[in-house]
CSV table of C-alpha atoms in Angstrom, one decimal:
chain,number,residue,atom,x,y,z
A,2,MET,CA,-104.6,-6.6,20.4
A,3,THR,CA,-105.5,-8.3,23.7
A,4,GLU,CA,-104.0,-6.8,26.8
A,5,VAL,CA,-101.3,-9.1,28.3
A,6,PRO,CA,-99.5,-8.4,31.5
A,7,GLY,CA,-96.1,-6.8,31.1
A,8,PRO,CA,-92.9,-8.7,31.9
A,9,ASP,CA,-92.7,-7.3,35.4
A,10,GLU,CA,-96.4,-7.7,36.2
A,11,THR,CA,-97.6,-10.9,37.8
A,12,VAL,CA,-101.1,-12.4,37.4
A,13,THR,CA,-101.8,-11.6,41.1
A,14,GLU,CA,-100.8,-7.9,40.7
A,15,ARG,CA,-102.9,-7.5,37.6
A,16,LYS,CA,-105.8,-9.2,39.3
A,17,ARG,CA,-105.7,-6.9,42.3
A,18,SER,CA,-105.6,-3.9,39.9
A,19,SER,CA,-108.7,-5.0,37.9
A,20,SER,CA,-112.3,-4.8,39.0
A,21,ARG,CA,-113.1,-7.8,36.8
A,22,TRP,CA,-111.3,-10.0,39.3
A,23,LYS,CA,-113.4,-8.9,42.2
A,24,MET,CA,-115.8,-11.8,42.0
A,25,TRP,CA,-112.9,-14.2,42.5
A,26,GLU,CA,-111.5,-12.6,45.6
A,27,ASP,CA,-114.4,-13.9,47.7
A,28,ARG,CA,-114.8,-17.2,45.8
A,29,SER,CA,-114.2,-20.3,47.9
A,30,MET,CA,-114.4,-23.9,46.7
A,31,THR,CA,-115.5,-26.7,49.0
A,32,SER,CA,-112.0,-28.3,49.1
A,33,GLY,CA,-111.2,-27.1,52.6
A,34,GLY,CA,-108.8,-24.3,51.7
A,35,LEU,CA,-105.1,-24.0,52.3
A,36,GLU,CA,-104.9,-25.8,55.6
A,37,ALA,CA,-106.6,-28.9,54.0
A,38,PHE,CA,-104.4,-28.7,50.9
A,39,ASN,CA,-101.2,-28.6,53.0
A,40,ALA,CA,-102.3,-31.6,55.0
A,41,ALA,CA,-103.7,-33.6,52.1
A,42,ASP,CA,-102.0,-36.7,50.8
A,43,ARG,CA,-100.1,-36.3,47.6
A,44,SER,CA,-102.6,-37.7,45.3
A,45,THR,CA,-105.5,-35.6,46.7
A,46,ALA,CA,-103.4,-32.5,46.5
A,47,GLN,CA,-102.3,-33.2,43.0
A,48,ALA,CA,-105.9,-33.7,41.9
A,49,THR,CA,-106.9,-30.3,43.3
A,50,VAL,CA,-104.1,-28.6,41.4
A,51,MET,CA,-104.7,-30.7,38.2
A,52,SER,CA,-108.4,-29.5,38.2
A,53,CYS,CA,-106.9,-26.0,37.9
A,54,ALA,CA,-104.8,-26.9,34.9
A,55,ALA,CA,-104.0,-30.4,33.5
A,56,VAL,CA,-100.2,-29.9,33.7
A,57,ARG,CA,-98.6,-32.7,35.6
A,58,ARG,CA,-95.2,-31.1,36.2
A,59,TRP,CA,-96.9,-27.9,37.3
A,60,ALA,CA,-99.0,-29.8,39.8
A,61,ASP,CA,-96.0,-31.8,41.0
A,62,ASP,CA,-94.0,-28.6,41.6
A,63,ILE,CA,-96.9,-27.0,43.5
A,64,VAL,CA,-97.6,-30.0,45.6
A,65,ALA,CA,-93.9,-30.5,46.4
A,66,GLY,CA,-93.7,-27.0,47.7
A,67,ARG,CA,-96.1,-27.7,50.6
A,68,PRO,CA,-96.7,-26.6,53.2
A,69,TYR,CA,-97.5,-23.0,52.2
A,70,ALA,CA,-97.6,-20.3,54.9
A,71,ASP,CA,-100.5,-18.6,53.1
A,72,VAL,CA,-102.5,-18.5,49.9
A,73,GLY,CA,-100.3,-15.8,48.4
A,74,ALA,CA,-97.2,-18.0,48.8
A,75,ALA,CA,-98.9,-20.9,47.1
A,76,LEU,CA,-100.1,-18.6,44.3
A,77,ALA,CA,-96.6,-17.2,43.9
A,78,ALA,CA,-95.3,-20.7,43.5
A,79,ALA,CA,-97.9,-21.5,41.0
A,80,GLU,CA,-97.2,-18.5,38.9
A,81,SER,CA,-93.5,-19.3,38.9
A,82,ALA,CA,-93.9,-22.9,38.0
A,83,ALA,CA,-96.3,-22.0,35.2
A,84,ASP,CA,-94.0,-19.5,33.4
A,85,PRO,CA,-93.1,-20.9,31.1
A,86,TRP,CA,-95.0,-23.9,30.4
A,87,THR,CA,-93.7,-26.0,27.5
A,88,ASP,CA,-95.8,-26.3,24.3
A,89,ALA,CA,-96.7,-29.9,25.2
A,90,GLU,CA,-98.0,-28.7,28.6
A,91,ILE,CA,-100.0,-26.0,27.1
A,92,ASP,CA,-101.5,-28.4,24.6
A,93,GLU,CA,-102.3,-30.8,27.5
A,94,ALA,CA,-104.1,-28.1,29.5
A,95,LEU,CA,-105.9,-26.6,26.5
A,96,ALA,CA,-107.3,-30.0,25.6
A,97,ARG,CA,-109.3,-30.0,28.8
A,98,HIS,CA,-110.9,-26.6,28.3
A,99,PRO,CA,-114.4,-26.4,26.7
A,100,ARG,CA,-115.2,-24.0,23.9
A,101,ILE,CA,-116.4,-20.6,25.0
A,102,GLY,CA,-120.1,-20.6,25.0
A,103,GLU,CA,-120.3,-24.5,25.3
A,104,GLN,CA,-121.2,-25.5,28.9
A,105,PRO,CA,-119.2,-28.6,30.0
A,106,VAL,CA,-121.3,-31.7,30.8
A,107,GLY,CA,-119.0,-33.5,33.3
A,108,ASP,CA,-119.3,-33.4,37.1
A,109,ASP,CA,-115.6,-33.3,37.7
A,110,ALA,CA,-113.8,-30.3,39.4
A,111,ASP,CA,-112.4,-28.8,36.1
A,112,SER,CA,-115.9,-28.9,34.5
A,113,ASP,CA,-117.2,-27.1,37.6
A,114,HIS,CA,-114.5,-24.4,37.3
A,115,SER,CA,-115.4,-23.9,33.6
A,116,ARG,CA,-119.2,-23.7,34.4
A,117,LYS,CA,-118.5,-21.0,37.0
A,118,GLU,CA,-116.1,-19.0,34.8
A,119,GLN,CA,-118.6,-19.0,31.8
A,120,ALA,CA,-121.6,-18.2,34.0
A,121,GLY,CA,-121.7,-14.7,32.6
A,122,VAL,CA,-121.5,-15.7,29.0
A,123,ASP,CA,-125.2,-15.5,28.0
A,124,THR,CA,-125.8,-17.6,24.9
A,125,SER,CA,-129.6,-17.6,25.1
A,126,ASP,CA,-129.4,-15.0,22.2
A,127,ALA,CA,-129.2,-17.2,19.1
A,128,SER,CA,-127.2,-14.5,17.2
A,129,VAL,CA,-124.5,-14.5,20.0
A,130,ALA,CA,-124.5,-18.3,20.2
A,131,GLY,CA,-124.1,-18.5,16.5
A,132,ARG,CA,-121.3,-16.0,16.3
A,133,LEU,CA,-119.4,-17.8,19.1
A,134,GLN,CA,-119.8,-21.1,17.3
A,135,VAL,CA,-118.5,-19.6,14.0
A,136,GLY,CA,-115.7,-17.7,15.9
A,137,ASN,CA,-114.7,-20.9,17.7
A,138,ARG,CA,-114.6,-22.9,14.5
A,139,ARG,CA,-112.5,-20.1,12.7
A,140,TYR,CA,-110.1,-19.9,15.6
A,141,GLU,CA,-109.6,-23.6,15.8
A,142,ASP,CA,-109.1,-24.0,12.1
A,143,ARG,CA,-106.5,-21.2,12.2
A,144,PHE,CA,-104.5,-22.1,15.4
A,145,GLY,CA,-105.3,-25.8,16.0
A,146,HIS,CA,-106.7,-25.5,19.6
A,147,VAL,CA,-109.7,-24.0,21.4
A,148,PHE,CA,-109.9,-20.3,21.9
A,149,LEU,CA,-109.1,-19.6,25.4
A,150,ILE,CA,-109.9,-16.4,27.4
A,151,ARG,CA,-110.3,-15.7,31.0
A,152,ALA,CA,-114.1,-15.6,30.8
A,153,ALA,CA,-114.9,-14.7,34.4
A,154,GLY,CA,-116.4,-11.2,34.5
A,155,ARG,CA,-116.7,-10.9,30.8
A,156,SER,CA,-119.8,-10.6,28.6
A,157,ALA,CA,-120.3,-12.6,25.5
A,158,GLU,CA,-120.0,-9.4,23.5
A,159,GLU,CA,-116.7,-8.5,25.0
A,160,ILE,CA,-115.4,-12.2,24.4
A,161,LEU,CA,-116.6,-12.0,20.7
A,162,ARG,CA,-114.7,-8.7,20.3
A,163,VAL,CA,-111.5,-10.2,21.7
A,164,LEU,CA,-112.0,-13.4,19.6
A,165,GLU,CA,-112.2,-11.3,16.4
A,166,GLU,CA,-109.1,-9.3,17.5
A,167,ARG,CA,-107.1,-12.5,18.2
A,168,LEU,CA,-108.1,-14.0,14.9
A,169,GLN,CA,-105.8,-11.4,13.4
A,170,ASN,CA,-102.7,-12.5,15.3
A,171,ASP,CA,-99.9,-14.6,13.9
A,172,ALA,CA,-99.4,-18.1,15.4
A,173,ALA,CA,-96.5,-17.2,17.6
A,174,THR,CA,-98.3,-14.1,19.1
A,175,GLU,CA,-101.5,-16.1,19.6
A,176,ARG,CA,-99.7,-18.9,21.3
A,177,ARG,CA,-98.2,-16.5,23.8
A,178,ILE,CA,-101.5,-14.9,24.6
A,179,ALA,CA,-103.3,-18.3,24.9
A,180,ALA,CA,-100.5,-19.5,27.3
A,181,GLN,CA,-100.9,-16.3,29.4
A,182,GLN,CA,-104.7,-16.7,29.5
A,183,LEU,CA,-104.2,-20.3,30.6
A,184,ARG,CA,-101.8,-19.3,33.4
A,185,GLU,CA,-104.3,-16.6,34.6
A,186,ILE,CA,-107.1,-19.1,34.7
A,187,ALA,CA,-105.0,-21.8,36.4
A,188,VAL,CA,-103.9,-19.4,39.2
A,189,LEU,CA,-107.4,-18.0,39.7
A,190,ARG,CA,-108.8,-21.5,40.0
A,191,LEU,CA,-106.1,-22.5,42.5
A,192,GLU,CA,-106.8,-19.4,44.5
A,193,GLY,CA,-110.4,-20.4,44.6
A,194,GLU,CA,-109.5,-23.8,45.8
A,195,LEU,CA,-107.2,-22.6,48.5
A,196,SER,CA,-109.3,-19.6,49.8
């Protein structure tokens, strides 16, 4: 079974305790950081947040909470607003995520996020690429949405192992795990935008 944070463990606490997240600590997007986010007009700030997860209520809550004293305060607000997301919000956000192993073709901000997150997923090996395609198809047939995992810092082999494990889950368990992964990805993306 995939590791999911305990009820008292936030995404930020888990991130700081995991070496996999190190690459994100120094990551900085070209949006201008927290100061620019705090000063941006509502639509620009909302677009920044929506590129992290396409959940309008979540974006509205984060934007309405400005100005933030520091990135940590903004991330805490993002974590709070994202837990829980409704099923409709989860579906909305999942619909904008590409399949693992398939590089997004758009030039928008969320496609850029996905490209960077999947940079370590080497699909040049035909066997790995084929296994990812088959696994993605099996997952989508079973659960009705794309397989979502925080790919940053993970190899294709590790992702394939987790995919196989998660295919054994019942629908309710998998929905909970997918939602948690989605929240982790969204908060990491926002951290990159605001850092």
